[in-house]
XYZ file of C-alpha atoms in Angstrom:
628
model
C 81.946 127.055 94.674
C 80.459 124.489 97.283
C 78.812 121.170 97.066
C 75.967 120.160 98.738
C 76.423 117.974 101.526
C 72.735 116.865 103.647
C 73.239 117.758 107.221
C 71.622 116.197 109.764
C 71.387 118.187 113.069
C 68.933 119.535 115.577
C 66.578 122.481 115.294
C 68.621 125.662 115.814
C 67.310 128.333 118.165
C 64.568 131.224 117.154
C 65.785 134.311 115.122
C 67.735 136.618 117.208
C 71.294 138.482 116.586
C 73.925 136.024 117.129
C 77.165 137.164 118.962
C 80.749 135.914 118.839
C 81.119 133.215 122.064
C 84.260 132.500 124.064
C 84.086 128.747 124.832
C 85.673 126.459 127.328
C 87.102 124.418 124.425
C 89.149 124.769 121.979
C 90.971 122.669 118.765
C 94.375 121.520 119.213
C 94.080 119.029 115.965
C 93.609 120.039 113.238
C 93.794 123.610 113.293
C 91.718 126.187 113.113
C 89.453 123.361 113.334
C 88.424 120.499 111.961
C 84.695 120.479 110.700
C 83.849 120.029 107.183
C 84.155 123.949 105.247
C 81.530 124.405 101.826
C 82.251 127.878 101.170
C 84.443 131.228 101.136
C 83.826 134.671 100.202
C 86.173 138.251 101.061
C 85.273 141.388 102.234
C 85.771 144.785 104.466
C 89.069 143.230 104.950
C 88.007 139.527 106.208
C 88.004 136.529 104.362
C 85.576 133.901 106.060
C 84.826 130.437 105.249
C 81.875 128.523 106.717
C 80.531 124.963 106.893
C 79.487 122.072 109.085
C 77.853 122.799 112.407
C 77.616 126.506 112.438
C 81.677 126.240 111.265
C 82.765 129.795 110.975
C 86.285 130.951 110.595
C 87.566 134.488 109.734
C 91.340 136.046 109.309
C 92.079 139.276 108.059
C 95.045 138.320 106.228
C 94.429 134.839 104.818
C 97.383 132.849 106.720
C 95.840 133.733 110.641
C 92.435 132.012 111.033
C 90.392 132.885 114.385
C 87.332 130.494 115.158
C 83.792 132.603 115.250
C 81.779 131.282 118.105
C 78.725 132.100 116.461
C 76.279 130.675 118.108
C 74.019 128.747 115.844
C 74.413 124.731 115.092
C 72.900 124.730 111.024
C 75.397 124.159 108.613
C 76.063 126.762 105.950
C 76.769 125.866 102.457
C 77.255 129.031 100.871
C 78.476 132.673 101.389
C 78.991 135.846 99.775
C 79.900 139.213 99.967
C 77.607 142.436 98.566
C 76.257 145.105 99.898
C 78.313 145.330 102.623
C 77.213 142.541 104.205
C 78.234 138.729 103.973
C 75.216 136.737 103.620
C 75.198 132.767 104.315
C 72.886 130.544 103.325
C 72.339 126.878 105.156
C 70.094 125.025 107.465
C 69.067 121.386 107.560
C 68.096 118.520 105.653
C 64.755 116.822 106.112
C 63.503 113.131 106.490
C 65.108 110.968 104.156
C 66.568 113.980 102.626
C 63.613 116.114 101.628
C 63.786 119.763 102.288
C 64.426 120.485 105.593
C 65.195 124.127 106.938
C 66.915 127.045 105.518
C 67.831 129.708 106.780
C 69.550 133.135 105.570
C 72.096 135.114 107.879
C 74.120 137.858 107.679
C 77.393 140.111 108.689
C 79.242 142.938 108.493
C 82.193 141.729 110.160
C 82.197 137.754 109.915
C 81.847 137.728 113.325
C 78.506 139.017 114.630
C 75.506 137.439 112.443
C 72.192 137.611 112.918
C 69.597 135.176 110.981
C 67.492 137.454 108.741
C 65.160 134.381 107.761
C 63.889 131.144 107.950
C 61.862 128.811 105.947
C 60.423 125.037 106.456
C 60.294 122.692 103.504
C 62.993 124.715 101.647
C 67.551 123.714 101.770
C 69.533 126.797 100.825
C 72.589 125.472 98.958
C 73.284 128.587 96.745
C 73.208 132.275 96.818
C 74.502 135.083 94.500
C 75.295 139.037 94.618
C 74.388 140.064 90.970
C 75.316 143.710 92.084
C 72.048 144.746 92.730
C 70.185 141.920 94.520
C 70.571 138.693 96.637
C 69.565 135.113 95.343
C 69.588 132.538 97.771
C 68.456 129.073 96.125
C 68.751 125.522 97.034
C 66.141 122.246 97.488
C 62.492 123.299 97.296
C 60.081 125.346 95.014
C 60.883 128.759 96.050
C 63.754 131.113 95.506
C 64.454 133.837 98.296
C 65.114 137.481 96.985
C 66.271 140.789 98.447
C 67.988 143.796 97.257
C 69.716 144.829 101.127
C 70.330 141.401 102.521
C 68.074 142.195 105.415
C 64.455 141.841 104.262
C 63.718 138.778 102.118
C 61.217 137.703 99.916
C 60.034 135.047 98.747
C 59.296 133.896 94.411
C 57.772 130.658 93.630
C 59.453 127.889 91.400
C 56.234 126.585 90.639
C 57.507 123.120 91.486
C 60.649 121.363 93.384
C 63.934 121.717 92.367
C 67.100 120.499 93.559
C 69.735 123.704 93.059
C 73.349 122.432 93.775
C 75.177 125.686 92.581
C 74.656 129.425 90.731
C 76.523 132.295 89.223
C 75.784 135.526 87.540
C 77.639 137.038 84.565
C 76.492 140.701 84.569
C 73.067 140.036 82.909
C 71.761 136.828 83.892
C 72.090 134.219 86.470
C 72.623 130.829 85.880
C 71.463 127.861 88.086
C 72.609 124.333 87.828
C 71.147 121.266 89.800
C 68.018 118.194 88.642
C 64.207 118.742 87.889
C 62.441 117.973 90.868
C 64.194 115.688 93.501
C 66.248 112.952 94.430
C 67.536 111.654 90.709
C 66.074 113.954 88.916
C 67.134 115.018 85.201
C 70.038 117.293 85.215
C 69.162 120.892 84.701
C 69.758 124.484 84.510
C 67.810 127.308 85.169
C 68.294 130.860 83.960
C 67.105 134.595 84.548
C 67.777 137.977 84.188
C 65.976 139.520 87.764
C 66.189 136.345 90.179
C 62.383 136.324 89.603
C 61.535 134.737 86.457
C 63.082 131.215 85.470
C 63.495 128.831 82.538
C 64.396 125.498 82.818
C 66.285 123.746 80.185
C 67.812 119.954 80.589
C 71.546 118.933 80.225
C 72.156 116.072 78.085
C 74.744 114.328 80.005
C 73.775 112.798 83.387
C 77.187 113.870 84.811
C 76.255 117.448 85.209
C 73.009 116.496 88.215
C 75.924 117.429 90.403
C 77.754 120.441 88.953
C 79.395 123.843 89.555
C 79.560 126.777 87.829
C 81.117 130.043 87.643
C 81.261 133.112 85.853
C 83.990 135.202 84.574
C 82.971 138.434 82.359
C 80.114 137.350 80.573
C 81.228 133.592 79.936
C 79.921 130.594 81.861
C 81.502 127.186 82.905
C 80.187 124.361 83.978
C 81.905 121.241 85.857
C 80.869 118.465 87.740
C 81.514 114.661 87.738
C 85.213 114.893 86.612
C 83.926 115.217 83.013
C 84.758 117.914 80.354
C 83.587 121.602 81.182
C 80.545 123.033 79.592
C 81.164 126.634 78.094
C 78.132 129.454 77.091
C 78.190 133.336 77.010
C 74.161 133.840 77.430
C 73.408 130.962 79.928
C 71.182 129.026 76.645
C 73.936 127.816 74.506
C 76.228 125.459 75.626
C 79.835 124.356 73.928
C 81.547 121.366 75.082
C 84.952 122.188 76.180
C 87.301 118.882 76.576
C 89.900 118.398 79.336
C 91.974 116.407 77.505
C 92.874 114.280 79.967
C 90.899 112.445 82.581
C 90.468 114.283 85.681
C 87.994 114.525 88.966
C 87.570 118.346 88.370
C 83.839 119.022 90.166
C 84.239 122.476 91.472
C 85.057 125.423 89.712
C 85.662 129.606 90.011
C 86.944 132.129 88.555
C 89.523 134.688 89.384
C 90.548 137.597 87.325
C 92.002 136.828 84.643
C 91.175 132.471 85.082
C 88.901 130.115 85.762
C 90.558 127.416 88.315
C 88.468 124.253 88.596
C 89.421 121.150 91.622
C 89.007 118.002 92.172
C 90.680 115.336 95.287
C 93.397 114.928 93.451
C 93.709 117.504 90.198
C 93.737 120.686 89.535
C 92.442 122.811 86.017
C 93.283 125.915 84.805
C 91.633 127.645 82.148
C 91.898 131.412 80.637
C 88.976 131.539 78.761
C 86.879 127.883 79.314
C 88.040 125.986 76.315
C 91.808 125.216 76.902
C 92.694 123.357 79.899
C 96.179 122.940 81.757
C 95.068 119.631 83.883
C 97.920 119.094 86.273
C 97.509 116.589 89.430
C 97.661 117.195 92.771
C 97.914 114.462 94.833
C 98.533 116.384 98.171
C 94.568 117.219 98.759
C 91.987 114.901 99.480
C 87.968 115.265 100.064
C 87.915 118.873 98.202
C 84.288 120.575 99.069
C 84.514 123.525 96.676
C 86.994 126.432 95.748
C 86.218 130.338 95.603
C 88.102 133.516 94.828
C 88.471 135.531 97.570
C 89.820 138.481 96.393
C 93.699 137.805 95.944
C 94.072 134.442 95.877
C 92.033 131.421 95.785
C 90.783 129.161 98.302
C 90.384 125.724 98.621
C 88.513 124.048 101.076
C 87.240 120.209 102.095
C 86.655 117.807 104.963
C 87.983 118.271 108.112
C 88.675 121.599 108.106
C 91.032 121.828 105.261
C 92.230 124.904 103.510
C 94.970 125.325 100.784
C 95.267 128.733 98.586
C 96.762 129.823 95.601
C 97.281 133.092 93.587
C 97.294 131.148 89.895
C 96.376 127.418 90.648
C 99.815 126.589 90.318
C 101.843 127.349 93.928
C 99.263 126.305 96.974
C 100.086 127.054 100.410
C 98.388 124.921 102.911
C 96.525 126.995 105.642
C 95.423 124.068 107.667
C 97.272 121.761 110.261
C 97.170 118.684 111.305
C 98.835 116.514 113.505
C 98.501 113.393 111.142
C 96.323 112.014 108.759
C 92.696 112.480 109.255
C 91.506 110.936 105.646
C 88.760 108.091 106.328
C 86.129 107.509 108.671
C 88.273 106.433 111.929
C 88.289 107.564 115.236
C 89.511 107.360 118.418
C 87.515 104.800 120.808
C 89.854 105.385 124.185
C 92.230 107.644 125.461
C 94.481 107.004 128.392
C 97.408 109.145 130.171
C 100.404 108.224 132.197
C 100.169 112.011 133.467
C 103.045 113.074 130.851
C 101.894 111.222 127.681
C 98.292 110.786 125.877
C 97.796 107.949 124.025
C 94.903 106.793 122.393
C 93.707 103.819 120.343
C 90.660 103.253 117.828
C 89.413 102.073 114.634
C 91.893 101.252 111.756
C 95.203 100.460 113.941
C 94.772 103.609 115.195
C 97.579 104.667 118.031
C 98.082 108.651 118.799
C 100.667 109.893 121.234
C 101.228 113.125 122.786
C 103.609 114.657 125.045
C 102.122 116.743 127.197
C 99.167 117.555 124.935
C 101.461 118.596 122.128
C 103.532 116.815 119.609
C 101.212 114.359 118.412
C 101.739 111.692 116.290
C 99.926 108.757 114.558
C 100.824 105.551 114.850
C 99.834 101.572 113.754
C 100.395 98.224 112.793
C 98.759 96.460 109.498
C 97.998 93.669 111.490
C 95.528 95.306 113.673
C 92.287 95.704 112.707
C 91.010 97.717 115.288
C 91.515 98.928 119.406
C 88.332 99.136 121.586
C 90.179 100.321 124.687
C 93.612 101.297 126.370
C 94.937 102.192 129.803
C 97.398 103.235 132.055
C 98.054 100.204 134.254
C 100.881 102.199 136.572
C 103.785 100.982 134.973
C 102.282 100.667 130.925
C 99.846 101.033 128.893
C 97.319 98.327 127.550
C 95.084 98.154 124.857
C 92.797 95.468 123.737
C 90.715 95.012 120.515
C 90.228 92.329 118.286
C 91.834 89.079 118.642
C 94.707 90.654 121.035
C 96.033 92.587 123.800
C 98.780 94.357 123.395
C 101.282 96.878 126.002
C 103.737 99.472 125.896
C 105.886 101.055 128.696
C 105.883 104.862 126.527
C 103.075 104.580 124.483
C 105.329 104.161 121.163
C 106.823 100.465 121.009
C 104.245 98.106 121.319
C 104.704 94.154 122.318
C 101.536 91.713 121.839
C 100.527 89.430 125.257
C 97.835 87.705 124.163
C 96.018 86.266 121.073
C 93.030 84.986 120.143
C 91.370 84.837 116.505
C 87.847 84.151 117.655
C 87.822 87.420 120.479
C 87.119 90.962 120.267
C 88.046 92.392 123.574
C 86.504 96.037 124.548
C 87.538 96.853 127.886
C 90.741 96.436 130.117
C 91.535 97.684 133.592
C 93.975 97.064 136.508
C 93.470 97.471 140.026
C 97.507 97.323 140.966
C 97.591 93.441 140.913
C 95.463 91.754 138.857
C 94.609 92.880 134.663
C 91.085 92.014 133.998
C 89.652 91.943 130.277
C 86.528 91.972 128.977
C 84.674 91.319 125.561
C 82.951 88.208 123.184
C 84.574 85.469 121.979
C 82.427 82.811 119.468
C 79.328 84.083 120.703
C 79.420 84.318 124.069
C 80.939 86.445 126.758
C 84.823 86.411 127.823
C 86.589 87.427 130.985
C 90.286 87.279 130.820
C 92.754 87.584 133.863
C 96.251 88.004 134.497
C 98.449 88.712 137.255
C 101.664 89.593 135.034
C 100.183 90.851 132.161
C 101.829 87.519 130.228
C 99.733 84.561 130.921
C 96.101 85.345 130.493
C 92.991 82.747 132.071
C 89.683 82.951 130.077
C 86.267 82.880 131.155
C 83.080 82.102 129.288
C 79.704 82.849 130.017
C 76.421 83.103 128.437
C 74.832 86.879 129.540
C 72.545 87.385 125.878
C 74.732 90.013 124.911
C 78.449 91.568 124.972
C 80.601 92.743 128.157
C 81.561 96.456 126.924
C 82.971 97.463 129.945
C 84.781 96.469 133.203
C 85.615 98.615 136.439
C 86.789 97.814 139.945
C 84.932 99.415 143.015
C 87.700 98.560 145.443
C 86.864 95.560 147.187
C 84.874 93.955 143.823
C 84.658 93.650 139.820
C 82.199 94.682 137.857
C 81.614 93.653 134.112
C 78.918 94.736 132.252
C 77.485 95.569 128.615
C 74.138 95.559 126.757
C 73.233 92.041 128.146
C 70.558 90.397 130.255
C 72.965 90.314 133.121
C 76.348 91.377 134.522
C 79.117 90.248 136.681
C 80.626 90.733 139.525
C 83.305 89.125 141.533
C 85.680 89.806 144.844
C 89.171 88.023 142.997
C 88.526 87.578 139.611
C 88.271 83.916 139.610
C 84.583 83.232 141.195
C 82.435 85.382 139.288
C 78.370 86.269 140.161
C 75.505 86.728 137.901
C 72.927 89.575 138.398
C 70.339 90.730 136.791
C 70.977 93.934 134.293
C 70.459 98.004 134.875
C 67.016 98.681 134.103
C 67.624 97.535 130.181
C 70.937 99.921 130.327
C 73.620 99.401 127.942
C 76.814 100.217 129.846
C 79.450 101.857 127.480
C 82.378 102.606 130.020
C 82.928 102.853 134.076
C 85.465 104.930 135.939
C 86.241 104.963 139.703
C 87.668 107.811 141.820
C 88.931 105.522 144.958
C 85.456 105.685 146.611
C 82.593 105.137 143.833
C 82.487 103.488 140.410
C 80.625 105.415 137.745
C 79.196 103.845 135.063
C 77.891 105.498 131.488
C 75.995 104.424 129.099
C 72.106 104.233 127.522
C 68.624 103.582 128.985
C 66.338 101.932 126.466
C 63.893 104.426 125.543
C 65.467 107.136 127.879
C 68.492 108.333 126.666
C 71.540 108.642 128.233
C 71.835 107.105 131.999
C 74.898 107.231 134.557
C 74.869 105.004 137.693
C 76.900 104.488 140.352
C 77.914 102.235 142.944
C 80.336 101.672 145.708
C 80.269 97.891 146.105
C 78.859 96.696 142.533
C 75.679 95.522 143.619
C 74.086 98.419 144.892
C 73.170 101.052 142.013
C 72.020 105.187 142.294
C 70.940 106.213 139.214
C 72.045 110.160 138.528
C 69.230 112.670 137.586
C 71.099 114.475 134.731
C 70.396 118.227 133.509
C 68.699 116.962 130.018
C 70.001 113.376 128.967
C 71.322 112.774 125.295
C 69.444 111.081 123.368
C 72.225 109.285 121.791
C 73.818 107.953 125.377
C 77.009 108.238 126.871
C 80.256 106.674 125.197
C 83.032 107.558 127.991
C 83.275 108.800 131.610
C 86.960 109.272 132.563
C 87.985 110.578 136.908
C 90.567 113.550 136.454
C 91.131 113.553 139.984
C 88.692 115.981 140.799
C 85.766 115.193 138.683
C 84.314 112.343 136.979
C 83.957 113.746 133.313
C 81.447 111.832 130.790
C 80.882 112.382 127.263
C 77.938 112.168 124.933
C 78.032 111.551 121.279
C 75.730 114.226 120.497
C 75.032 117.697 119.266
C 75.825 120.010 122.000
C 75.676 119.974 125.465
C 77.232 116.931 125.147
C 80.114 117.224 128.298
C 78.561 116.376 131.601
C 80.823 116.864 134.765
C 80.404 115.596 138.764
C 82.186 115.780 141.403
C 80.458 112.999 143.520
C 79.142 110.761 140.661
C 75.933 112.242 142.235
C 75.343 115.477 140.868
C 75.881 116.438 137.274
C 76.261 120.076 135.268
C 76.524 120.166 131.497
C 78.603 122.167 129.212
C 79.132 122.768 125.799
C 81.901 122.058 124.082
C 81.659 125.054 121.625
C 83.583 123.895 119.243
C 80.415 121.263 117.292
C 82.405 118.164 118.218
C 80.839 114.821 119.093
C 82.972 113.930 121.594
C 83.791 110.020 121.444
C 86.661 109.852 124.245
C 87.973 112.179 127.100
C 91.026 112.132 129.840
C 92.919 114.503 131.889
C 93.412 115.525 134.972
C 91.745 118.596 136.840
C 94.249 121.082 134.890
C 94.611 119.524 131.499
C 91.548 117.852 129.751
C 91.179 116.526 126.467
C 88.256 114.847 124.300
C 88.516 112.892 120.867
C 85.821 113.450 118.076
C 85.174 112.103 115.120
C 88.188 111.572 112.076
C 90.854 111.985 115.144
C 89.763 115.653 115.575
C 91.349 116.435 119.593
C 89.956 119.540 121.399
C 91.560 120.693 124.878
C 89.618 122.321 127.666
C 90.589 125.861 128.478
C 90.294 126.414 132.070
C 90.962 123.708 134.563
C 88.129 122.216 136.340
C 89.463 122.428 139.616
C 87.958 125.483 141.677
C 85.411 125.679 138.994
C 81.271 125.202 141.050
C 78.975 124.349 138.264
C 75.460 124.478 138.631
C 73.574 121.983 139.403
C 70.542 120.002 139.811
C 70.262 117.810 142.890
C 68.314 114.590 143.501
C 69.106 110.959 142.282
C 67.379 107.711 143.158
C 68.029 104.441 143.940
C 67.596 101.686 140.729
C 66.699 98.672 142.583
C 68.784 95.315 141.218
C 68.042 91.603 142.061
C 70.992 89.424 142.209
C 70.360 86.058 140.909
C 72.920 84.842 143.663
C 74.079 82.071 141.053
C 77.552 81.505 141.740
C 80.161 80.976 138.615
C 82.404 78.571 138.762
C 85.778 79.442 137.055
C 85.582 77.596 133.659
C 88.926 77.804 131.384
C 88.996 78.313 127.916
């Protein structure tokens, strides 16, 4: 069984059949993929498991998993088989985490699904087969019925409840969740058709957040990591004692056994009362477990899968290249044309030969990396308080320190390093000639240099200040006056034309360009992001840019001019991209890594002309060099 996890996402598109969609992306860590998965259910020979993002996965043997491009962006938190049909229930969560969206969908395969229906003001987090008849439930005051899968209806509640999980025994279903919303009293809710409810309260606030499952005619409750709850009519409930502490919050039931798992322990129970708590220290940020016919499944954030036949030998389904516990990411990535490497929050440092063989790397006494390149001969990376370089991307040597600077932006133009960031409040260039001995900069711009490029005959630094800078050496730098209000998040420059990406206040995302640093055409973009753009890379063929944002969030240009837009398909934000016109990667959130597909040489996207001209006045005040 699943927990409920709000979702936050866009409005999906109107009800139509949904097919299976070959994308231009595709995972390469972890594998199948690497969204969060809520729920699992077996049948007509397929075992599917769905989650985060329109996250749909399918294999018809339980080891092989094929990513479903299914076509929808909702998150679904629950699935089951009946009927011959899987139906998935999901949608969104509203303001502040009222009821958003649900919506109800269904397959025969687990690869073609078509939404059946759709409700405002309601969250689907549950739904049952009791043999005869669907019951999809969740956050509202209404509970969605139907006896095929395809035509719904709808039964009032007669006020809000908050549904986490349910289950059915053979007679009656059982629903457990709060009265009302938000921090509510812990609940359950029981009937016999689907139609007609009681409410009745837990005693114990432990159980707001519980699961339950049903084996024969005999319920069991978990939730909270505290002992189960057992009852054979749904009304009467025994507590049942783990006799040990555990974290057990999701439970269900096999055969012959109920199995119940937490992060780091797993329960195993024959009839509800006696426990076998044994730990299991190997799986971390567990969403839920199911039976899926011959085994069970267990399933958590990004994208992990393990299964077992008894709860006691688990086989891990899902790959990974390293860790991807915590809330890190990758900020940069940077090639050498043989070897990826990329830096971010955490100590973060990721290498990969060719694409494959990657591996995490990272030093306790960095905090975090903002940005890394390829400077011809090694690669640099800067972050707080220090620069640091490596000729292969593993062994790493520190050139520069400084406790009071957090550097977010390094580049090379074949002779002189230049550095960019805040130190003590105020703005920082740093140069260097040999990468060894480093001259600093101050200046006063209202704001923080995020980014640095070279157009060929000038620098250009420039952030979410007032102002930027630009200079012809590096030593004598000028002031002008900002972008429009842009925020500049990163620049790349394809021998000809520096491109710069970032955010227009009140606009969206914005990408200028310029071939002397003073002179700026603004692009006209197929649909900006709202959120902006966090990284434009040149693969030789095309600048690439990113956007941290639902998809379309890949924009690509030959000229810097012209933009098309694609999606990635795969419902990763993408943070970071590189490559070259055969071999393109993109970072995501939690070190997810997706590869492009085809190469985008050869490749005419669509497009939509026209750009203009964004005006800037330079204040023509000259800067003298002032060393730290």
């Amino acid at each position: 069984m699943r927990s409920l996890v709000p979702v936050l996402i866009a409005c999906c598109a109107a009800s139509m059949p949904v097919a299976a969609q070959e994308g231009l992306w595709e995972w390469v860590t972890p594998l199948p993929q690497g969204h969060d998965l809520f729920a699992a259910a077996a049948g007509n020979g397929v075992t599917i498991a769905v989650g985060r993002g329109g996250t749909v996965i399918a294999s018809s043997d339980g080891n092989k998993w094929r990513n479903i491009r299914a076509g929808f962006e909702y998150s679904l938190l629950d699935v089951v088989w009946g009927n011959g049909l899987f139906v998935a229930v999901g949608g969104e969560v509203g303001f502040e985490f009222s009821p958003g969206l649900g919506v109800i969908l269904t397959s025969a395969d687990g690869v073609s699904w078509t939404e059946r229906h759709r409700e405002n003001h309601v969250s689907l987090e549950s739904v049952v087969w009791t043999g005869s008849r669907f019951v999809a439930i969740g956050v509202g005051d209404r509970v969605f019925l139907s006896d095929d899968g395809i035509a719904w209806s709808e039964q009032s509640l007669g006020e809000v409840e908050y549904i986490y999980d349910a289950a059915w025994n053979g007679s009656s279903l059982v629903a457990v969740g709060r009265d009302g919303w938000w921090g509510g009293q812990p609940s359950y809710f029981v009937s016999e058709d689907g139609r007609n409810w009681q409410e009745f309260a837990f005693d114990d606030d432990a159980y707001g957040e519980a699961s339950i499952a049903a084996l024969g005619e005999r319920f069991v409750v978990v939730g909270g990591g505290y002992d189960a709850l057992v009852s054979d009519d749904g009304l009467t409930w025994t507590e049942a004692p783990f006799g040990t502490l555990s974290d057990l919050e999701f439970i269900a039931a096999g055969t012959d056994r109920f199995l119940a798992v937490g992060n780091f322990s797993v329960g195993t129970s024959f009839d509800g009362y006696s426990w076998a708590i044994e730990d299991r220290p190997f799986v971390s940020r567990t969403n839920g477990i199911d039976w899926v016919g011959e085994h069970f499944l267990s399933y958590g954030g990004d994208g992990l899968m393990m299964s077992s036949p008894d709860g006691q030998v688990w086989t891990q389904l899902s790959s990974r290249s390293f860790d991807l516990a915590g809330n890190w990411e990758i900020n940069e990535l940077a090639t050498n044309g043989s070897t990826i490497v990329g830096v971010g929050e955490g100590a973060i440092i990721i290498t990969g030969e060719h694409g494959t063989q990657w591996t995490r790397r990272g030093s306790s006494a960095i905090s975090e990396l903002n940005a890394v390149i390829w400077g011809g001969s090694a690669f640099w990376a800067v972050g707080q308080s220090r620069i640091i370089r490596s000729l292969d991307g593993v062994h790493w040597a520190e050139v520069y320190f400084d406790p009071d600077s957090d550097l977010s932006d390094i580049v090379r133009n074949g002779s002189l390093l230049v550095a960019v960031g805040r130190r003590s409040g105020r703005d920082i260039v740093l140069t260097s000639t040999d990468g060894q001995n480093w001259v600093a900069q101050l200046f006063d711009l209202q704001g923080t240099l995020l980014t640095v490029g070279w157009t060929g005959s000038r620098w250009v630094a420039v952030g979410d200040g007032s102002g930027y800078l630009t200079s012809p050496d590096g030593v004598t730098w000028q002031e002008h006056v900002n972008l429009a209000d842009v925020t500049m998040s990163d620049m790349a420059w394809n021998g000809l034309r520096l491109v710069a990406v970032g955010n227009r206040l009140e606009h969206g995302g914005a990408i200028y360009s310029t071939t002397d640093g003073l002179q700026w055409i603004e692009a006209l973009l197929p649909g900006a992001p709202e959120s902006g753009f966090r990284d434009v890379t040149w693969t030789g063929t095309h600048f690439v840019a990113v956007a941290r944002t639902a998809d379309p969030s890949i924009f690509v240009s030959e000229d810097g001019f012209e933009w098309s837009v694609e999606s990635a398909g795969t419902g990763v934000w993408p943070v970071s991209v590189v490559g070259d016109a055969t071999s393109l990667y993109a970072t995501g959130r939690g070190l997810q890594i997706i590869r492009r597909t085809e190469p985008l040489a050869g490749r005419e996207p669509p497009r939509r002309p026209g750009r203009r001209v964004a005006p800037v006045g330079a204040t023509n005040r000259v800067i003298a060099p002032a060393p730290r």
